[in-house]
Amino acid sequence: MLHKRIILLITIILLCGCVNINNSNYDEIIENVVNSNIKVYNTYRDGYKFYLPKDLYVEKSNGYNEVIKNDNSIYYLYIDVISYISHKSITHKYNSSNYYDTSFSKGDKQGFLVIKQKKNKYLVEIIYNYAKIEVIVKEDGLNEAITKGLIILTSMKYNDGVLKNKDTSNVLNYNEKNIDIFTKKSGKENRSNFLEYVEEYDKAEDDEEAVPDLDLIK
């Protein structure tokens, strides 16, 4: 009973409480979610756990990558275990050409929210707590995507004992083969998969063809 009450309280605070999410600006959403101090979990992995908002579900879990869905969007979650184990600092260079670009922090945890616009679609990238969320939405879905992405990232809890006992070299090789979520070089070959997807999506719409399959985690 107590566990259910805690979950209900978190849901009310985050999705209804201090501010109306749909009428809030991005800074208000960041402040409310990051300071909510989530300590309830419903999704468990080997070395970490997190809270998944009730309308989301995990479609695919592959190593330290998760494909998370609801009826409206697909969220891609990437975990940088190596940076967590080595306490690597997270850096981000502000880009004024982005639709929205800001940094935030709580204690020693640094985070970034970047929104990139292409036509009528928006790529939301959130980095916090050694993990990253990426999701493409239309403008009216931005507040919801930011809120739910931040809920997942702020709730992320790592198990030091499990992670440090893993074969670090294998984890490193896995991360290198899949994605480097904190640094991307310039050039098309290193651009976000999502930007390339938007180009394909728009082309398909223009040609009145079927939308290509969205399976972007390698």
Short mmCIF file of N, CA, C and O in Angstrom, two decimals, residues 124-213:
data_model
loop_
_atom_site.label_atom_id
_atom_site.label_comp_id
_atom_site.label_asym_id
_atom_site.label_seq_id
_atom_site.Cartn_x
_atom_site.Cartn_y
_atom_site.Cartn_z
N VAL A 124 14.51 15.91 -29.57
CA VAL A 124 14.80 16.23 -28.18
C VAL A 124 15.93 15.33 -27.71
O VAL A 124 15.83 14.10 -27.78
N GLU A 125 17.01 15.93 -27.23
CA GLU A 125 18.15 15.19 -26.69
C GLU A 125 18.37 15.64 -25.25
O GLU A 125 18.59 16.83 -25.00
N ILE A 126 18.30 14.71 -24.33
CA ILE A 126 18.52 15.03 -22.91
C ILE A 126 19.63 14.14 -22.38
O ILE A 126 19.57 12.91 -22.50
N ILE A 127 20.65 14.75 -21.81
CA ILE A 127 21.75 14.02 -21.18
C ILE A 127 21.77 14.36 -19.69
O ILE A 127 21.76 15.53 -19.31
N TYR A 128 21.76 13.32 -18.86
CA TYR A 128 21.81 13.54 -17.41
C TYR A 128 22.11 12.21 -16.74
O TYR A 128 21.63 11.16 -17.18
N ASN A 129 22.90 12.25 -15.68
CA ASN A 129 23.11 11.07 -14.86
C ASN A 129 23.73 9.91 -15.66
O ASN A 129 23.35 8.76 -15.49
N TYR A 130 24.66 10.24 -16.54
CA TYR A 130 25.39 9.27 -17.37
C TYR A 130 24.46 8.46 -18.29
O TYR A 130 24.72 7.30 -18.60
N ALA A 131 23.41 9.09 -18.73
CA ALA A 131 22.49 8.45 -19.68
C ALA A 131 21.92 9.52 -20.60
O ALA A 131 22.00 10.72 -20.32
N LYS A 132 21.36 9.07 -21.71
CA LYS A 132 20.82 10.00 -22.69
C LYS A 132 19.50 9.48 -23.24
O LYS A 132 19.33 8.28 -23.48
N ILE A 133 18.56 10.40 -23.42
CA ILE A 133 17.27 10.12 -24.06
C ILE A 133 17.22 10.89 -25.38
O ILE A 133 17.58 12.07 -25.43
N GLU A 134 16.77 10.24 -26.44
CA GLU A 134 16.49 10.91 -27.71
C GLU A 134 15.08 10.55 -28.15
O GLU A 134 14.68 9.38 -28.06
N VAL A 135 14.35 11.52 -28.64
CA VAL A 135 12.99 11.27 -29.12
C VAL A 135 12.61 12.35 -30.13
O VAL A 135 13.00 13.51 -29.98
N ILE A 136 11.90 11.97 -31.17
CA ILE A 136 11.39 12.94 -32.15
C ILE A 136 9.90 13.14 -31.91
O ILE A 136 9.14 12.17 -31.79
N VAL A 137 9.49 14.40 -31.84
CA VAL A 137 8.07 14.72 -31.64
C VAL A 137 7.70 15.94 -32.48
O VAL A 137 8.57 16.64 -32.99
N LYS A 138 6.42 16.19 -32.57
CA LYS A 138 5.95 17.45 -33.13
C LYS A 138 5.91 18.48 -32.01
O LYS A 138 6.08 18.14 -30.83
N GLU A 139 5.67 19.73 -32.35
CA GLU A 139 5.78 20.81 -31.37
C GLU A 139 4.86 20.60 -30.17
O GLU A 139 5.25 20.86 -29.02
N ASP A 140 3.65 20.11 -30.40
CA ASP A 140 2.72 19.95 -29.29
C ASP A 140 3.08 18.79 -28.37
O ASP A 140 2.44 18.60 -27.33
N GLY A 141 4.10 18.02 -28.74
CA GLY A 141 4.53 16.92 -27.88
C GLY A 141 5.82 17.19 -27.13
O GLY A 141 6.32 16.32 -26.41
N LEU A 142 6.37 18.40 -27.28
CA LEU A 142 7.66 18.71 -26.67
C LEU A 142 7.63 18.63 -25.14
O LEU A 142 8.50 18.01 -24.53
N ASN A 143 6.65 19.28 -24.51
CA ASN A 143 6.61 19.30 -23.05
C ASN A 143 6.49 17.90 -22.46
O ASN A 143 7.16 17.56 -21.47
N GLU A 144 5.64 17.08 -23.07
CA GLU A 144 5.48 15.71 -22.58
C GLU A 144 6.78 14.92 -22.76
O GLU A 144 7.20 14.20 -21.85
N ALA A 145 7.41 15.05 -23.90
CA ALA A 145 8.65 14.30 -24.16
C ALA A 145 9.75 14.71 -23.19
O ALA A 145 10.49 13.86 -22.67
N ILE A 146 9.89 16.01 -22.94
CA ILE A 146 10.92 16.50 -22.02
C ILE A 146 10.64 15.99 -20.61
O ILE A 146 11.54 15.51 -19.91
N THR A 147 9.39 16.07 -20.19
CA THR A 147 9.03 15.64 -18.84
C THR A 147 9.31 14.16 -18.63
O THR A 147 9.97 13.76 -17.66
N LYS A 148 8.85 13.33 -19.55
CA LYS A 148 9.02 11.89 -19.39
C LYS A 148 10.47 11.46 -19.55
O LYS A 148 10.94 10.56 -18.85
N GLY A 149 11.18 12.12 -20.46
CA GLY A 149 12.60 11.83 -20.60
C GLY A 149 13.36 12.15 -19.32
O GLY A 149 14.21 11.36 -18.87
N LEU A 150 13.07 13.29 -18.73
CA LEU A 150 13.74 13.68 -17.50
C LEU A 150 13.37 12.77 -16.33
O LEU A 150 14.20 12.48 -15.46
N ILE A 151 12.12 12.32 -16.28
CA ILE A 151 11.71 11.40 -15.22
C ILE A 151 12.56 10.14 -15.26
O ILE A 151 13.06 9.66 -14.24
N ILE A 152 12.75 9.60 -16.46
CA ILE A 152 13.56 8.39 -16.61
C ILE A 152 15.00 8.65 -16.18
O ILE A 152 15.59 7.88 -15.40
N LEU A 153 15.60 9.73 -16.66
CA LEU A 153 17.01 9.99 -16.40
C LEU A 153 17.28 10.35 -14.95
O LEU A 153 18.29 9.92 -14.38
N THR A 154 16.41 11.13 -14.34
CA THR A 154 16.64 11.52 -12.94
C THR A 154 16.43 10.35 -11.99
O THR A 154 16.99 10.33 -10.89
N SER A 155 15.64 9.37 -12.41
CA SER A 155 15.40 8.21 -11.54
C SER A 155 16.50 7.15 -11.68
O SER A 155 16.53 6.20 -10.89
N MET A 156 17.38 7.30 -12.66
CA MET A 156 18.40 6.29 -12.94
C MET A 156 19.28 6.05 -11.71
O MET A 156 19.87 6.97 -11.16
N LYS A 157 19.36 4.79 -11.28
CA LYS A 157 20.17 4.42 -10.12
C LYS A 157 21.09 3.28 -10.52
O LYS A 157 20.65 2.24 -11.01
N TYR A 158 22.40 3.48 -10.31
CA TYR A 158 23.38 2.49 -10.70
C TYR A 158 23.80 1.63 -9.50
O TYR A 158 23.83 2.10 -8.36
N ASN A 159 24.12 0.37 -9.80
CA ASN A 159 24.60 -0.56 -8.78
C ASN A 159 26.11 -0.68 -8.95
O ASN A 159 26.60 -1.40 -9.83
N ASP A 160 26.84 0.04 -8.10
CA ASP A 160 28.30 0.08 -8.23
C ASP A 160 28.91 -1.30 -8.11
O ASP A 160 29.85 -1.65 -8.85
N GLY A 161 28.41 -2.10 -7.20
CA GLY A 161 28.98 -3.43 -6.99
C GLY A 161 28.88 -4.29 -8.23
O GLY A 161 29.85 -4.96 -8.61
N VAL A 162 27.73 -4.26 -8.88
CA VAL A 162 27.53 -5.06 -10.10
C VAL A 162 28.38 -4.53 -11.23
O VAL A 162 29.08 -5.29 -11.92
N LEU A 163 28.36 -3.21 -11.46
CA LEU A 163 29.06 -2.63 -12.60
C LEU A 163 30.57 -2.77 -12.48
O LEU A 163 31.25 -3.04 -13.47
N LYS A 164 31.10 -2.58 -11.30
CA LYS A 164 32.55 -2.65 -11.14
C LYS A 164 33.07 -4.09 -11.21
O LYS A 164 34.27 -4.31 -11.42
N ASN A 165 32.21 -5.05 -11.02
CA ASN A 165 32.62 -6.45 -11.12
C ASN A 165 32.50 -6.99 -12.53
O ASN A 165 32.90 -8.12 -12.81
N LYS A 166 31.95 -6.20 -13.43
CA LYS A 166 31.85 -6.63 -14.81
C LYS A 166 33.21 -6.55 -15.49
O LYS A 166 34.11 -5.83 -15.04
N ASP A 167 33.35 -7.22 -16.61
CA ASP A 167 34.56 -7.13 -17.41
C ASP A 167 34.56 -5.78 -18.12
O ASP A 167 33.85 -5.59 -19.10
N THR A 168 35.33 -4.83 -17.60
CA THR A 168 35.31 -3.47 -18.12
C THR A 168 35.66 -3.40 -19.59
O THR A 168 35.09 -2.61 -20.35
N SER A 169 36.58 -4.23 -20.04
CA SER A 169 36.99 -4.19 -21.44
C SER A 169 35.83 -4.58 -22.35
O SER A 169 35.64 -4.00 -23.41
N ASN A 170 35.03 -5.56 -21.94
CA ASN A 170 33.87 -5.96 -22.75
C ASN A 170 32.82 -4.87 -22.80
O ASN A 170 32.21 -4.61 -23.83
N VAL A 171 32.60 -4.21 -21.65
CA VAL A 171 31.64 -3.11 -21.62
C VAL A 171 32.11 -1.98 -22.52
O VAL A 171 31.33 -1.39 -23.27
N LEU A 172 33.41 -1.66 -22.47
CA LEU A 172 33.97 -0.60 -23.29
C LEU A 172 33.81 -0.93 -24.77
O LEU A 172 33.41 -0.08 -25.56
N ASN A 173 34.12 -2.16 -25.16
CA ASN A 173 33.97 -2.55 -26.55
C ASN A 173 32.53 -2.44 -27.00
O ASN A 173 32.24 -2.00 -28.12
N TYR A 174 31.62 -2.82 -26.15
CA TYR A 174 30.19 -2.74 -26.49
C TYR A 174 29.79 -1.28 -26.74
O TYR A 174 29.14 -0.96 -27.72
N ASN A 175 30.20 -0.39 -25.83
CA ASN A 175 29.84 1.02 -25.98
C ASN A 175 30.42 1.61 -27.25
O ASN A 175 29.78 2.38 -27.95
N GLU A 176 31.68 1.27 -27.57
CA GLU A 176 32.32 1.83 -28.76
C GLU A 176 31.64 1.37 -30.03
O GLU A 176 31.52 2.12 -31.00
N LYS A 177 31.15 0.14 -30.03
CA LYS A 177 30.51 -0.39 -31.22
C LYS A 177 29.12 0.19 -31.43
O LYS A 177 28.62 0.26 -32.54
N ASN A 178 28.47 0.61 -30.34
CA ASN A 178 27.09 1.04 -30.44
C ASN A 178 26.94 2.56 -30.55
O ASN A 178 26.36 3.04 -31.50
N ILE A 179 27.45 3.30 -29.58
CA ILE A 179 27.24 4.75 -29.62
C ILE A 179 28.12 5.46 -28.60
O ILE A 179 28.40 4.90 -27.54
N ASP A 180 28.59 6.64 -28.95
CA ASP A 180 29.24 7.52 -28.00
C ASP A 180 28.26 8.66 -27.77
O ASP A 180 28.11 9.54 -28.60
N ILE A 181 27.56 8.64 -26.64
CA ILE A 181 26.45 9.57 -26.46
C ILE A 181 26.91 10.97 -26.07
O ILE A 181 26.12 11.91 -26.11
N PHE A 182 28.18 11.13 -25.71
CA PHE A 182 28.61 12.43 -25.24
C PHE A 182 29.41 13.23 -26.25
O PHE A 182 29.53 14.44 -26.13
N THR A 183 29.98 12.58 -27.26
CA THR A 183 30.75 13.32 -28.26
C THR A 183 30.38 12.83 -29.64
O THR A 183 30.39 11.63 -29.89
N LYS A 184 30.09 13.76 -30.54
CA LYS A 184 29.83 13.43 -31.94
C LYS A 184 30.69 14.34 -32.80
O LYS A 184 30.68 15.55 -32.64
N LYS A 185 31.44 13.77 -33.70
CA LYS A 185 32.25 14.58 -34.60
C LYS A 185 31.38 15.18 -35.68
O LYS A 185 30.28 14.74 -35.94
N SER A 186 31.89 16.21 -36.32
CA SER A 186 31.14 16.81 -37.41
C SER A 186 31.19 15.90 -38.63
O SER A 186 32.09 15.10 -38.78
N GLY A 187 30.22 16.07 -39.51
CA GLY A 187 30.18 15.23 -40.70
C GLY A 187 29.00 14.31 -40.68
O GLY A 187 28.55 13.87 -39.62
N LYS A 188 28.47 13.99 -41.85
CA LYS A 188 27.25 13.21 -41.92
C LYS A 188 27.39 11.84 -41.31
O LYS A 188 26.45 11.31 -40.71
N GLU A 189 28.57 11.21 -41.41
CA GLU A 189 28.73 9.86 -40.92
C GLU A 189 28.59 9.77 -39.41
O GLU A 189 28.36 8.71 -38.86
N ASN A 190 28.73 10.90 -38.69
CA ASN A 190 28.63 10.88 -37.25
C ASN A 190 27.43 11.67 -36.74
O ASN A 190 27.31 11.94 -35.56
N ARG A 191 26.54 12.04 -37.63
CA ARG A 191 25.37 12.79 -37.20
C ARG A 191 24.42 11.88 -36.46
O ARG A 191 24.44 10.67 -36.58
N SER A 192 23.52 12.48 -35.67
CA SER A 192 22.54 11.69 -34.96
C SER A 192 21.70 10.91 -35.95
O SER A 192 21.30 11.39 -37.00
N ASN A 193 21.42 9.65 -35.61
CA ASN A 193 20.56 8.82 -36.44
C ASN A 193 19.21 9.47 -36.65
O ASN A 193 18.57 9.29 -37.68
N PHE A 194 18.77 10.23 -35.68
CA PHE A 194 17.44 10.82 -35.75
C PHE A 194 17.34 11.89 -36.84
O PHE A 194 16.32 12.02 -37.50
N LEU A 195 18.40 12.66 -37.01
CA LEU A 195 18.38 13.67 -38.06
C LEU A 195 18.29 13.01 -39.43
O LEU A 195 17.60 13.49 -40.32
N GLU A 196 19.01 11.91 -39.58
CA GLU A 196 18.93 11.18 -40.84
C GLU A 196 17.54 10.58 -41.02
O GLU A 196 16.99 10.55 -42.12
N TYR A 197 16.95 10.10 -39.92
CA TYR A 197 15.60 9.54 -40.00
C TYR A 197 14.59 10.59 -40.43
O TYR A 197 13.71 10.33 -41.24
N VAL A 198 14.70 11.80 -39.87
CA VAL A 198 13.77 12.86 -40.24
C VAL A 198 13.83 13.13 -41.73
O VAL A 198 12.81 13.33 -42.38
N GLU A 199 15.05 13.14 -42.28
CA GLU A 199 15.20 13.37 -43.71
C GLU A 199 14.49 12.27 -44.51
O GLU A 199 13.79 12.53 -45.48
N GLU A 200 14.65 11.01 -44.07
CA GLU A 200 14.00 9.90 -44.75
C GLU A 200 12.48 9.99 -44.59
O GLU A 200 11.72 9.72 -45.51
N TYR A 201 12.06 10.33 -43.38
CA TYR A 201 10.63 10.45 -43.08
C TYR A 201 9.98 11.51 -43.96
O TYR A 201 8.92 11.29 -44.56
N ASP A 202 10.63 12.68 -44.04
CA ASP A 202 10.08 13.77 -44.84
C ASP A 202 10.04 13.41 -46.32
O ASP A 202 9.10 13.74 -47.04
N LYS A 203 11.08 12.72 -46.78
CA LYS A 203 11.12 12.32 -48.18
C LYS A 203 9.99 11.34 -48.48
O LYS A 203 9.32 11.42 -49.51
N ALA A 204 9.75 10.42 -47.53
CA ALA A 204 8.68 9.45 -47.72
C ALA A 204 7.33 10.14 -47.77
O ALA A 204 6.45 9.78 -48.55
N GLU A 205 7.15 11.17 -46.92
CA GLU A 205 5.88 11.91 -46.93
C GLU A 205 5.70 12.65 -48.24
O GLU A 205 4.61 12.66 -48.82
N ASP A 206 6.79 13.27 -48.72
CA ASP A 206 6.70 14.01 -49.97
C ASP A 206 6.36 13.10 -51.14
O ASP A 206 5.64 13.47 -52.06
N ASP A 207 6.91 11.87 -51.10
CA ASP A 207 6.69 10.92 -52.18
C ASP A 207 5.46 10.06 -51.96
O ASP A 207 5.15 9.18 -52.75
N GLU A 208 4.75 10.32 -50.82
CA GLU A 208 3.56 9.55 -50.45
C GLU A 208 3.87 8.06 -50.36
O GLU A 208 3.08 7.20 -50.73
N GLU A 209 5.06 7.76 -49.79
CA GLU A 209 5.45 6.39 -49.58
C GLU A 209 5.27 6.05 -48.10
O GLU A 209 5.03 6.91 -47.28
N ALA A 210 5.44 4.79 -47.78
CA ALA A 210 5.34 4.36 -46.38
C ALA A 210 6.51 4.92 -45.59
O ALA A 210 7.61 5.05 -46.10
N VAL A 211 6.25 5.21 -44.30
CA VAL A 211 7.30 5.70 -43.42
C VAL A 211 8.28 4.56 -43.18
O VAL A 211 7.89 3.43 -42.91
N PRO A 212 9.60 4.82 -43.29
CA PRO A 212 10.58 3.74 -43.08
C PRO A 212 10.56 3.23 -41.66
O PRO A 212 10.17 3.94 -40.72
N ASP A 213 11.00 1.98 -41.47
CA ASP A 213 11.07 1.40 -40.15
C ASP A 213 12.02 2.19 -39.27
O ASP A 213 13.09 2.58 -39.70
#
